[in-house]
PDB file of C-alpha atoms in Angstrom:
ATOM      1  CA  MET A 126     129.362  95.276  80.005  1.00 52.00           C
ATOM      2  CA  ASP A 127     129.241  99.049  80.344  1.00 59.00           C
ATOM      3  CA  ARG A 128     127.581 101.351  77.850  1.00 60.00           C
ATOM      4  CA  GLY A 129     130.650 103.019  76.202  1.00 58.00           C
ATOM      5  CA  GLN A 130     130.728 106.482  74.355  1.00 56.00           C
ATOM      6  CA  GLY A 131     129.845 104.940  70.961  1.00 55.00           C
ATOM      7  CA  ASP A 132     126.600 103.477  72.505  1.00 61.00           C
ATOM      8  CA  LYS A 133     125.020 106.900  73.492  1.00 65.00           C
ATOM      9  CA  ASP A 134     123.030 107.080  70.323  1.00 74.00           C
ATOM     10  CA  MET A 135     121.754 103.631  70.553  1.00 84.00           C
ATOM     11  CA  ASN A 136     118.222 103.069  72.199  1.00 90.00           C
ATOM     12  CA  ILE A 137     117.463  99.856  73.852  1.00 91.00           C
ATOM     13  CA  THR A 138     113.735  98.799  74.287  1.00 89.00           C
ATOM     14  CA  ALA A 139     112.947  95.988  76.812  1.00 90.00           C
ATOM     15  CA  PHE A 140     109.773  94.085  75.707  1.00 89.00           C
ATOM     16  CA  ILE A 141     107.832  92.459  78.656  1.00 87.00           C
ATOM     17  CA  VAL A 142     105.530  89.711  76.969  1.00 85.00           C
ATOM     18  CA  ALA A 143     102.606  89.342  79.176  1.00 82.00           C
ATOM     19  CA  ARG A 144      99.259  87.598  78.853  1.00 81.00           C
ATOM     20  CA  LEU A 145      96.750  86.214  81.400  1.00 82.00           C
ATOM     21  CA  SER A 146      95.837  82.920  79.892  1.00 79.00           C
ATOM     22  CA  SER A 147      97.854  80.216  81.304  1.00 76.00           C
ATOM     23  CA  SER A 148      97.220  76.570  81.769  1.00 81.00           C
ATOM     24  CA  ARG A 149      99.259  76.005  84.995  1.00 87.00           C
ATOM     25  CA  LEU A 150      98.561  79.368  86.889  1.00 86.00           C
ATOM     26  CA  PRO A 151      95.918  81.503  85.199  1.00 83.00           C
ATOM     27  CA  LYS A 152      96.461  85.252  85.685  1.00 87.00           C
ATOM     28  CA  LYS A 153      99.922  84.711  87.287  1.00 87.00           C
ATOM     29  CA  GLN A 154     101.256  88.205  86.241  1.00 87.00           C
ATOM     30  CA  LEU A 155      98.518  89.789  88.358  1.00 87.00           C
ATOM     31  CA  LYS A 156      99.263  87.517  91.454  1.00 90.00           C
ATOM     32  CA  LYS A 157     100.779  89.473  94.396  1.00 92.00           C
ATOM     33  CA  ILE A 158     104.216  88.474  95.688  1.00 93.00           C
ATOM     34  CA  GLY A 159     104.558  90.338  98.964  1.00 95.00           C
ATOM     35  CA  ASN A 160     102.864  93.851  98.368  1.00 94.00           C
ATOM     36  CA  LYS A 161     103.212  94.021  94.651  1.00 92.00           C
ATOM     37  CA  ARG A 162     101.940  92.195  91.530  1.00 89.00           C
ATOM     38  CA  LEU A 163     104.245  90.083  89.565  1.00 90.00           C
ATOM     39  CA  ILE A 164     104.026  92.427  86.551  1.00 89.00           C
ATOM     40  CA  ASP A 165     104.980  95.488  88.764  1.00 89.00           C
ATOM     41  CA  TRP A 166     108.082  93.486  90.055  1.00 93.00           C
ATOM     42  CA  THR A 167     109.081  92.848  86.612  1.00 92.00           C
ATOM     43  CA  ILE A 168     108.630  96.483  85.407  1.00 89.00           C
ATOM     44  CA  GLU A 169     110.599  97.708  88.492  1.00 91.00           C
ATOM     45  CA  ASN A 170     113.509  95.607  87.856  1.00 93.00           C
ATOM     46  CA  VAL A 171     113.812  96.392  84.179  1.00 93.00           C
ATOM     47  CA  LYS A 172     113.643 100.156  84.995  1.00 90.00           C
ATOM     48  CA  LYS A 173     116.605  99.615  87.319  1.00 94.00           C
ATOM     49  CA  SER A 174     118.777  98.612  84.279  1.00 93.00           C
ATOM     50  CA  ARG A 175     121.123 101.222  82.957  1.00 92.00           C
ATOM     51  CA  TYR A 176     121.057  99.657  79.666  1.00 93.00           C
ATOM     52  CA  VAL A 177     117.306  99.954  78.888  1.00 91.00           C
ATOM     53  CA  ASP A 178     115.845 103.297  77.656  1.00 90.00           C
ATOM     54  CA  LYS A 179     112.326 102.300  76.915  1.00 88.00           C
ATOM     55  CA  ILE A 180     110.061  99.531  78.376  1.00 87.00           C
ATOM     56  CA  VAL A 181     106.978  98.086  76.406  1.00 86.00           C
ATOM     57  CA  ILE A 182     104.474  95.704  77.706  1.00 84.00           C
ATOM     58  CA  ALA A 183     103.628  93.506  74.753  1.00 82.00           C
ATOM     59  CA  THR A 184     100.258  91.616  74.934  1.00 81.00           C
ATOM     60  CA  THR A 185      97.286  90.683  72.748  1.00 80.00           C
ATOM     61  CA  ASP A 186      94.288  92.899  72.377  1.00 79.00           C
ATOM     62  CA  ASP A 187      92.031  90.169  73.908  1.00 79.00           C
ATOM     63  CA  GLU A 188      89.823  91.797  76.557  1.00 80.00           C
ATOM     64  CA  GLU A 189      91.108  89.553  79.207  1.00 81.00           C
ATOM     65  CA  ASN A 190      94.534  91.125  78.833  1.00 76.00           C
ATOM     66  CA  ARG A 191      93.121  94.697  79.391  1.00 79.00           C
ATOM     67  CA  PRO A 192      94.731  94.874  82.935  1.00 80.00           C
ATOM     68  CA  PHE A 193      98.064  95.004  81.224  1.00 78.00           C
ATOM     69  CA  VAL A 194      97.102  98.149  79.217  1.00 77.00           C
ATOM     70  CA  ASP A 195      95.835  99.704  82.428  1.00 79.00           C
ATOM     71  CA  ARG A 196      99.196  98.777  84.300  1.00 76.00           C
ATOM     72  CA  SER A 197     101.245 100.167  81.574  1.00 78.00           C
ATOM     73  CA  GLU A 198      99.382 103.564  81.786  1.00 75.00           C
ATOM     74  CA  GLU A 199      99.669 103.590  85.545  1.00 75.00           C
ATOM     75  CA  ARG A 200     103.391 102.640  85.415  1.00 72.00           C
ATOM     76  CA  ARG A 201     104.239 104.958  82.578  1.00 73.00           C
ATOM     77  CA  VAL A 202     105.676 102.518  80.345  1.00 78.00           C
ATOM     78  CA  GLY A 203     104.661 101.796  76.567  1.00 74.00           C
ATOM     79  CA  LYS A 204     102.317  99.143  75.312  1.00 67.00           C
ATOM     80  CA  GLU A 205     101.897  97.172  72.154  1.00 69.00           C
ATOM     81  CA  CYS A 206      98.640  95.206  71.593  1.00 67.00           C
ATOM     82  CA  ARG A 207      98.070  93.124  68.554  1.00 66.00           C
ATOM     83  CA  SER A 208      95.395  90.419  67.761  1.00 63.00           C
ATOM     84  CA  ARG A 209      98.135  87.909  67.325  1.00 58.00           C
ATOM     85  CA  TRP A 210     101.757  87.850  67.958  1.00 51.00           C
ATOM     86  CA  SER A 211     104.317  86.579  65.507  1.00 53.00           C
ATOM     87  CA  PRO A 212     107.948  87.046  65.106  1.00 52.00           C
ATOM     88  CA  TYR A 213     106.984  88.057  61.482  1.00 48.00           C
ATOM     89  CA  HIS A 214     105.001  91.148  62.338  1.00 48.00           C
TER      90      HIS A 214
END
């Protein structure tokens, strides 16, 4: 699917939902695969998409998730922090 002429005015935002609490593999988004963290691999691959205009890391405002705020600033992507995520926000 190619972005046609009529799609030029449409902005597409990719949300990367990330949190560090996990029962099976805690802090997996910060684990390194090769020379990069998993979150960085995810950001880089989303940036390669010709369909995505903006990337936002979505996480909670829990202090344990602070590394995602720092990564979003370092990688120059947006961030959205909420106390609780819900599809009704």
